[in-house]
Structures are given as structure tokens and as C-alpha cells.
Amino acid sequence: MTDTRKKQLEFDRKMMRNSLRLAKKGCGFVAPNPLVGATIVKNGHIIGEGWHQKYGEAHAEIDAIAKSTSSVEGATLYVNLEPCAHQGKTPACSLAIIQNKFKRVVIACLDPNPLVSGKGVNMLLQAGIEVDSGILEQEAFKLNERFFKYITHNKPFIALKMASSLDGKIATFSGDSKWISNEKSRAFAHLLRLQYSAILVGINTVLTDDPQLNVRLKNKKIKNPLRIVLDSQLQIPLEAKILNASLAPTWIATTQKQASDKSRILEHKGIRVLFCPEKEGKIDLHYLIEKLADENIDSLLVEGGGTVNFSFAQKKLVDKVYAFIAPKLIGGAHAKTSMEGVGFEKLSDSLQLKNLRYKKLENNLLIEAYT
């Protein structure tokens, strides 16, 4: 590789990192669309930056063109996902790129959407625009892992979030759980809530903790995700904080036999009661997940207790795990753990995690892993 090519590649990576940084600004507001950022460079200088800011509004490329400080003719566009080639809620970005006479487009990864994949690149090439792809491809895939799972499998990306002591406890035997993790870990957990379209807990969490399940972050624009409660017996108290529909939408997933005056009262309060088939005495999680996909919910963060966590793990519905571990030893045969239920009979049946990453949050450890 020549020195000139090395310098060009280094510059391309720098600009793509900028586009990835811009893309993250749309977190929490664009789903089920992907996070996309765009950087426009001319004569070695950035003349335009943009990102997809809200679902249904301008895509990153169009936003960057609109914000450019000079003509984009002959410029290079850096975008972390292949420009779309079809008319959706907004016009095709590839057509806008051609009309604005860009000279070169650098792409991190192709769009897995069958409506787009490869078509945007082909449209640009046919118009005589130079196209390079694969720049920071892995970083771009990770940024949009939720979108990629949803668009290719028509199922939401599902993550388990758990916070436990070093010996796996999520509370003492008396139920005391505030706080096992430190403040920095809890802030990171709220950032995760912003990244996912829906949060799910079991009814026991509601009865024990009465959570709001909203996003609480300082100095950051937020959007609260959909909140889902697994409640097969419809036990939820009518005064539960999570029933404040003005804070965020709430669904109560229950079984079909729970249609009653209480379910009608909940619906009158603005709560959606989702009647699910029953399987082995519990809510059919596969049905629920399919229903979420039908409602354009691209990602789900499970913040349940040990029973709910194990139900998702047992049914192989988990894509990713966020495990916060605090340097505490709690003990207690009857203290709650992050995984309960009946458990796996054999180690070979257990959920095997891979691609582990570690992050220190002061004296806490965060482990991110995939199934």
C-alpha cells in the first residue's frame, strides 16, 4: 500500500468515525429505522454534517446536504449505512446524492434491508460516482445490531440486563436491593433504556419495587420507551406507577382468560392489555415477541427478576446480555438471584455466551456478551 493510499485510508476512517458519532445522536428517536450519520468533505474540510434525527423525518444524507456551508458538487460523502434507493416515508437518498453531483461516497456497511441492499450502491455507480465500502464496517454493524436483527429476521433484538453481587444475588433474603450496583452503573443502565424501543419486567418486579421504568439522564434529550409487564394473573395494582400513561405507553401482557372488569378499567386508563395464549401455565413469550415485531418494536430490554430472565434464556430468545457485577458478597440460600426458574438440567443445555467485552464503571464491572 502506497503512502498516499495509507493517508487516504486513515482520513476515510477519521471521517467515518465522525459519521458514527453523529449517528448516535438519533438514539431513542429513529427506531425502527437505523442510526445513521453523514459527513460531507470537500477539499479536505468538513462542509456538512447530519444525522437521522427522528423516525419519518429526513435521513442523514439529506440533513447533511441541507446543513452544508458551501456547494456539495464534487464533494465526498461519508455515511455509516448504504444510502437508500427506494421511496419510503422520505425520498431516496441515492437519488439526492446523484442530483447534487457528489464525486465519491464512502460507506461503512451495506443495508441488509432487501428493499435497499446493494441497490443504493449500484445506483450511485451507474451514475458515475465513485463508491468505497467496508470502512469501519464492524463498528457500524455493532451500532445498528438491533436494526439488523429486526430487518433480517422480523423479530426484535432482545437483551437481558441484570445487576448482581459477585455471588450472583440481586437482593438480600429480606428483599433489600437498593443499591447493589453503583451510581455510574445505574446511569449506564438508563442509557441502555434510551437505546431500546421497549422495556419488559415481570409482575413481581412491579409488586416489589413499583418502578416507573422511564429514562432518567441529566442534560440529555430523552424519549421514554414502551413499558411491558408480564402479568398472567392480572395482579397489577391500579395505583402502580407504571400505569401513568402520560409518562410512557404501557402494555400489560396477560392470558386470554383474564378478560374482566379490571382489564377494562386498565384500558380506560390508557393502558393496552394484550391477551396472549397460555403455554405451560405462563404467557406464550413467542407469541408476545411476534406481536412486538408486528407493532414495529425493533428491540426489547428485559429487566426482569430471576424467573423472567430464565424464561427468556430457556426459550433461547436472548441475543445479548448486559451483566453489571458489584464487589459485594450477599449470601443467603433464599436470597434472589439473577437467574432462577427451574434452571437447566445439564450444563450443555445452558445459555452459552460469546464475544465478551468488559467495561469498568468505577468499582463495578459490566460484561457485555452475545448468545
PDB file of N, CA and C in Angstrom, residues 283-343:
ATOM      1  N   ILE A 283     -47.503 -17.004  30.100  1.00  0.00           N
ATOM      2  CA  ILE A 283     -47.704 -16.277  28.844  1.00  0.00           C
ATOM      3  C   ILE A 283     -46.783 -16.845  27.773  1.00  0.00           C
ATOM      4  N   ASP A 284     -47.329 -17.069  26.597  1.00  0.00           N
ATOM      5  CA  ASP A 284     -46.534 -17.573  25.479  1.00  0.00           C
ATOM      6  C   ASP A 284     -45.614 -16.450  24.995  1.00  0.00           C
ATOM      7  N   LEU A 285     -44.337 -16.533  25.362  1.00  0.00           N
ATOM      8  CA  LEU A 285     -43.392 -15.466  25.028  1.00  0.00           C
ATOM      9  C   LEU A 285     -43.168 -15.349  23.526  1.00  0.00           C
ATOM     10  N   HIS A 286     -43.213 -16.467  22.816  1.00  0.00           N
ATOM     11  CA  HIS A 286     -43.011 -16.415  21.365  1.00  0.00           C
ATOM     12  C   HIS A 286     -44.134 -15.610  20.706  1.00  0.00           C
ATOM     13  N   TYR A 287     -45.344 -15.794  21.194  1.00  0.00           N
ATOM     14  CA  TYR A 287     -46.467 -15.011  20.668  1.00  0.00           C
ATOM     15  C   TYR A 287     -46.245 -13.526  20.948  1.00  0.00           C
ATOM     16  N   LEU A 288     -45.830 -13.223  22.175  1.00  0.00           N
ATOM     17  CA  LEU A 288     -45.602 -11.826  22.556  1.00  0.00           C
ATOM     18  C   LEU A 288     -44.537 -11.187  21.671  1.00  0.00           C
ATOM     19  N   ILE A 289     -43.448 -11.895  21.433  1.00  0.00           N
ATOM     20  CA  ILE A 289     -42.358 -11.357  20.610  1.00  0.00           C
ATOM     21  C   ILE A 289     -42.830 -11.109  19.181  1.00  0.00           C
ATOM     22  N   GLU A 290     -43.618 -12.021  18.648  1.00  0.00           N
ATOM     23  CA  GLU A 290     -44.154 -11.827  17.298  1.00  0.00           C
ATOM     24  C   GLU A 290     -45.071 -10.608  17.250  1.00  0.00           C
ATOM     25  N   LYS A 291     -45.826 -10.415  18.337  1.00  0.00           N
ATOM     26  CA  LYS A 291     -46.727  -9.256  18.404  1.00  0.00           C
ATOM     27  C   LYS A 291     -45.928  -7.958  18.432  1.00  0.00           C
ATOM     28  N   LEU A 292     -44.821  -7.950  19.160  1.00  0.00           N
ATOM     29  CA  LEU A 292     -43.966  -6.763  19.199  1.00  0.00           C
ATOM     30  C   LEU A 292     -43.424  -6.438  17.808  1.00  0.00           C
ATOM     31  N   ALA A 293     -43.007  -7.466  17.087  1.00  0.00           N
ATOM     32  CA  ALA A 293     -42.489  -7.253  15.728  1.00  0.00           C
ATOM     33  C   ALA A 293     -43.573  -6.665  14.827  1.00  0.00           C
ATOM     34  N   ASP A 294     -44.796  -7.171  14.969  1.00  0.00           N
ATOM     35  CA  ASP A 294     -45.913  -6.657  14.169  1.00  0.00           C
ATOM     36  C   ASP A 294     -46.176  -5.177  14.462  1.00  0.00           C
ATOM     37  N   GLU A 295     -45.824  -4.745  15.671  1.00  0.00           N
ATOM     38  CA  GLU A 295     -46.048  -3.357  16.085  1.00  0.00           C
ATOM     39  C   GLU A 295     -44.813  -2.479  15.854  1.00  0.00           C
ATOM     40  N   ASN A 296     -43.867  -2.968  15.050  1.00  0.00           N
ATOM     41  CA  ASN A 296     -42.642  -2.233  14.713  1.00  0.00           C
ATOM     42  C   ASN A 296     -41.736  -1.969  15.916  1.00  0.00           C
ATOM     43  N   ILE A 297     -41.787  -2.851  16.924  1.00  0.00           N
ATOM     44  CA  ILE A 297     -40.871  -2.765  18.054  1.00  0.00           C
ATOM     45  C   ILE A 297     -39.627  -3.543  17.679  1.00  0.00           C
ATOM     46  N   ASP A 298     -38.539  -2.835  17.415  1.00  0.00           N
ATOM     47  CA  ASP A 298     -37.338  -3.487  16.889  1.00  0.00           C
ATOM     48  C   ASP A 298     -36.416  -4.036  17.966  1.00  0.00           C
ATOM     49  N   SER A 299     -36.618  -3.634  19.233  1.00  0.00           N
ATOM     50  CA  SER A 299     -35.686  -4.058  20.279  1.00  0.00           C
ATOM     51  C   SER A 299     -36.372  -4.063  21.639  1.00  0.00           C
ATOM     52  N   LEU A 300     -35.918  -4.984  22.497  1.00  0.00           N
ATOM     53  CA  LEU A 300     -36.534  -5.165  23.807  1.00  0.00           C
ATOM     54  C   LEU A 300     -35.446  -5.371  24.852  1.00  0.00           C
ATOM     55  N   LEU A 301     -35.521  -4.596  25.928  1.00  0.00           N
ATOM     56  CA  LEU A 301     -34.601  -4.733  27.051  1.00  0.00           C
ATOM     57  C   LEU A 301     -35.362  -5.383  28.200  1.00  0.00           C
ATOM     58  N   VAL A 302     -34.944  -6.580  28.583  1.00  0.00           N
ATOM     59  CA  VAL A 302     -35.599  -7.311  29.658  1.00  0.00           C
ATOM     60  C   VAL A 302     -34.900  -6.973  30.971  1.00  0.00           C
ATOM     61  N   GLU A 303     -35.645  -6.385  31.899  1.00  0.00           N
ATOM     62  CA  GLU A 303     -35.100  -6.019  33.207  1.00  0.00           C
ATOM     63  C   GLU A 303     -35.822  -6.784  34.314  1.00  0.00           C
ATOM     64  N   GLY A 304     -36.152  -8.009  34.025  1.00  0.00           N
ATOM     65  CA  GLY A 304     -36.930  -8.799  34.967  1.00  0.00           C
ATOM     66  C   GLY A 304     -36.099  -9.358  36.108  1.00  0.00           C
ATOM     67  N   GLY A 305     -36.786 -10.055  36.997  1.00  0.00           N
ATOM     68  CA  GLY A 305     -36.103 -10.793  38.045  1.00  0.00           C
ATOM     69  C   GLY A 305     -35.633 -12.135  37.513  1.00  0.00           C
ATOM     70  N   GLY A 306     -35.196 -12.988  38.417  1.00  0.00           N
ATOM     71  CA  GLY A 306     -34.618 -14.261  38.007  1.00  0.00           C
ATOM     72  C   GLY A 306     -35.557 -15.160  37.224  1.00  0.00           C
ATOM     73  N   THR A 307     -36.842 -15.149  37.569  1.00  0.00           N
ATOM     74  CA  THR A 307     -37.798 -16.028  36.887  1.00  0.00           C
ATOM     75  C   THR A 307     -38.013 -15.595  35.443  1.00  0.00           C
ATOM     76  N   VAL A 308     -38.233 -14.295  35.237  1.00  0.00           N
ATOM     77  CA  VAL A 308     -38.427 -13.777  33.880  1.00  0.00           C
ATOM     78  C   VAL A 308     -37.150 -13.959  33.057  1.00  0.00           C
ATOM     79  N   ASN A 309     -35.995 -13.655  33.644  1.00  0.00           N
ATOM     80  CA  ASN A 309     -34.730 -13.814  32.930  1.00  0.00           C
ATOM     81  C   ASN A 309     -34.552 -15.247  32.443  1.00  0.00           C
ATOM     82  N   PHE A 310     -34.835 -16.202  33.328  1.00  0.00           N
ATOM     83  CA  PHE A 310     -34.653 -17.597  32.937  1.00  0.00           C
ATOM     84  C   PHE A 310     -35.642 -18.010  31.851  1.00  0.00           C
ATOM     85  N   SER A 311     -36.877 -17.489  31.914  1.00  0.00           N
ATOM     86  CA  SER A 311     -37.871 -17.827  30.891  1.00  0.00           C
ATOM     87  C   SER A 311     -37.378 -17.439  29.503  1.00  0.00           C
ATOM     88  N   PHE A 312     -36.777 -16.249  29.385  1.00  0.00           N
ATOM     89  CA  PHE A 312     -36.244 -15.812  28.088  1.00  0.00           C
ATOM     90  C   PHE A 312     -35.030 -16.645  27.692  1.00  0.00           C
ATOM     91  N   ALA A 313     -34.166 -16.952  28.655  1.00  0.00           N
ATOM     92  CA  ALA A 313     -32.981 -17.752  28.356  1.00  0.00           C
ATOM     93  C   ALA A 313     -33.363 -19.174  27.957  1.00  0.00           C
ATOM     94  N   GLN A 314     -34.303 -19.754  28.675  1.00  0.00           N
ATOM     95  CA  GLN A 314     -34.733 -21.125  28.411  1.00  0.00           C
ATOM     96  C   GLN A 314     -35.299 -21.273  27.007  1.00  0.00           C
ATOM     97  N   LYS A 315     -36.015 -20.249  26.551  1.00  0.00           N
ATOM     98  CA  LYS A 315     -36.648 -20.309  25.233  1.00  0.00           C
ATOM     99  C   LYS A 315     -35.735 -19.774  24.129  1.00  0.00           C
ATOM    100  N   LYS A 316     -34.473 -19.543  24.483  1.00  0.00           N
ATOM    101  CA  LYS A 316     -33.469 -19.086  23.511  1.00  0.00           C
ATOM    102  C   LYS A 316     -33.923 -17.814  22.779  1.00  0.00           C
ATOM    103  N   LEU A 317     -34.472 -16.889  23.544  1.00  0.00           N
ATOM    104  CA  LEU A 317     -34.956 -15.629  22.975  1.00  0.00           C
ATOM    105  C   LEU A 317     -33.977 -14.477  23.191  1.00  0.00           C
ATOM    106  N   VAL A 318     -32.834 -14.765  23.782  1.00  0.00           N
ATOM    107  CA  VAL A 318     -31.885 -13.711  24.155  1.00  0.00           C
ATOM    108  C   VAL A 318     -30.797 -13.555  23.088  1.00  0.00           C
ATOM    109  N   ASP A 319     -30.557 -12.306  22.680  1.00  0.00           N
ATOM    110  CA  ASP A 319     -29.474 -12.004  21.740  1.00  0.00           C
ATOM    111  C   ASP A 319     -28.230 -11.481  22.457  1.00  0.00           C
ATOM    112  N   LYS A 320     -28.445 -10.750  23.559  1.00  0.00           N
ATOM    113  CA  LYS A 320     -27.330 -10.083  24.220  1.00  0.00           C
ATOM    114  C   LYS A 320     -27.595 -10.009  25.717  1.00  0.00           C
ATOM    115  N   VAL A 321     -26.517  -9.965  26.489  1.00  0.00           N
ATOM    116  CA  VAL A 321     -26.620  -9.848  27.945  1.00  0.00           C
ATOM    117  C   VAL A 321     -25.753  -8.687  28.421  1.00  0.00           C
ATOM    118  N   TYR A 322     -26.335  -7.849  29.286  1.00  0.00           N
ATOM    119  CA  TYR A 322     -25.579  -6.817  29.993  1.00  0.00           C
ATOM    120  C   TYR A 322     -25.587  -7.226  31.469  1.00  0.00           C
ATOM    121  N   ALA A 323     -24.444  -7.602  31.993  1.00  0.00           N
ATOM    122  CA  ALA A 323     -24.367  -8.040  33.392  1.00  0.00           C
ATOM    123  C   ALA A 323     -23.490  -7.076  34.179  1.00  0.00           C
ATOM    124  N   PHE A 324     -24.110  -6.358  35.102  1.00  0.00           N
ATOM    125  CA  PHE A 324     -23.385  -5.458  35.993  1.00  0.00           C
ATOM    126  C   PHE A 324     -23.051  -6.239  37.267  1.00  0.00           C
ATOM    127  N   ILE A 325     -21.797  -6.255  37.641  1.00  0.00           N
ATOM    128  CA  ILE A 325     -21.368  -7.022  38.811  1.00  0.00           C
ATOM    129  C   ILE A 325     -20.716  -6.088  39.820  1.00  0.00           C
ATOM    130  N   ALA A 326     -21.249  -6.115  41.046  1.00  0.00           N
ATOM    131  CA  ALA A 326     -20.731  -5.273  42.126  1.00  0.00           C
ATOM    132  C   ALA A 326     -19.863  -6.120  43.062  1.00  0.00           C
ATOM    133  N   PRO A 327     -18.801  -5.539  43.618  1.00  0.00           N
ATOM    134  CA  PRO A 327     -17.892  -6.288  44.503  1.00  0.00           C
ATOM    135  C   PRO A 327     -18.481  -6.454  45.904  1.00  0.00           C
ATOM    136  N   LYS A 328     -19.586  -7.186  45.949  1.00  0.00           N
ATOM    137  CA  LYS A 328     -20.257  -7.441  47.220  1.00  0.00           C
ATOM    138  C   LYS A 328     -20.577  -8.922  47.314  1.00  0.00           C
ATOM    139  N   LEU A 329     -20.524  -9.460  48.522  1.00  0.00           N
ATOM    140  CA  LEU A 329     -20.916 -10.841  48.782  1.00  0.00           C
ATOM    141  C   LEU A 329     -22.111 -10.809  49.718  1.00  0.00           C
ATOM    142  N   ILE A 330     -23.256 -11.299  49.248  1.00  0.00           N
ATOM    143  CA  ILE A 330     -24.507 -11.187  49.998  1.00  0.00           C
ATOM    144  C   ILE A 330     -24.890 -12.500  50.675  1.00  0.00           C
ATOM    145  N   GLY A 331     -24.767 -13.596  49.934  1.00  0.00           N
ATOM    146  CA  GLY A 331     -25.105 -14.893  50.500  1.00  0.00           C
ATOM    147  C   GLY A 331     -26.587 -15.063  50.758  1.00  0.00           C
ATOM    148  N   GLY A 332     -26.944 -16.209  51.331  1.00  0.00           N
ATOM    149  CA  GLY A 332     -28.341 -16.486  51.646  1.00  0.00           C
ATOM    150  C   GLY A 332     -28.964 -17.450  50.668  1.00  0.00           C
ATOM    151  N   ALA A 333     -29.338 -18.618  51.170  1.00  0.00           N
ATOM    152  CA  ALA A 333     -29.933 -19.634  50.302  1.00  0.00           C
ATOM    153  C   ALA A 333     -31.243 -19.151  49.686  1.00  0.00           C
ATOM    154  N   HIS A 334     -31.927 -18.248  50.369  1.00  0.00           N
ATOM    155  CA  HIS A 334     -33.217 -17.771  49.877  1.00  0.00           C
ATOM    156  C   HIS A 334     -33.147 -16.360  49.289  1.00  0.00           C
ATOM    157  N   ALA A 335     -31.956 -15.831  49.156  1.00  0.00           N
ATOM    158  CA  ALA A 335     -31.795 -14.522  48.505  1.00  0.00           C
ATOM    159  C   ALA A 335     -32.007 -14.677  47.005  1.00  0.00           C
ATOM    160  N   LYS A 336     -32.650 -13.703  46.395  1.00  0.00           N
ATOM    161  CA  LYS A 336     -32.951 -13.763  44.968  1.00  0.00           C
ATOM    162  C   LYS A 336     -31.679 -13.705  44.130  1.00  0.00           C
ATOM    163  N   THR A 337     -31.667 -14.458  43.034  1.00  0.00           N
ATOM    164  CA  THR A 337     -30.532 -14.458  42.122  1.00  0.00           C
ATOM    165  C   THR A 337     -30.978 -13.963  40.746  1.00  0.00           C
ATOM    166  N   SER A 338     -30.021 -13.658  39.897  1.00  0.00           N
ATOM    167  CA  SER A 338     -30.341 -13.097  38.583  1.00  0.00           C
ATOM    168  C   SER A 338     -30.906 -14.126  37.615  1.00  0.00           C
ATOM    169  N   MET A 339     -30.761 -15.402  37.917  1.00  0.00           N
ATOM    170  CA  MET A 339     -31.343 -16.479  37.110  1.00  0.00           C
ATOM    171  C   MET A 339     -31.975 -17.493  38.054  1.00  0.00           C
ATOM    172  N   GLU A 340     -33.287 -17.691  37.918  1.00  0.00           N
ATOM    173  CA  GLU A 340     -33.959 -18.646  38.790  1.00  0.00           C
ATOM    174  C   GLU A 340     -34.762 -19.637  37.953  1.00  0.00           C
ATOM    175  N   GLY A 341     -36.056 -19.736  38.178  1.00  0.00           N
ATOM    176  CA  GLY A 341     -36.833 -20.725  37.447  1.00  0.00           C
ATOM    177  C   GLY A 341     -36.391 -22.123  37.829  1.00  0.00           C
ATOM    178  N   VAL A 342     -36.692 -23.093  36.982  1.00  0.00           N
ATOM    179  CA  VAL A 342     -36.280 -24.472  37.274  1.00  0.00           C
ATOM    180  C   VAL A 342     -34.798 -24.686  36.975  1.00  0.00           C
ATOM    181  N   GLY A 343     -34.238 -23.820  36.120  1.00  0.00           N
ATOM    182  CA  GLY A 343     -32.834 -23.972  35.751  1.00  0.00           C
ATOM    183  C   GLY A 343     -32.631 -25.040  34.695  1.00  0.00           C
TER     184      GLY A 343
END
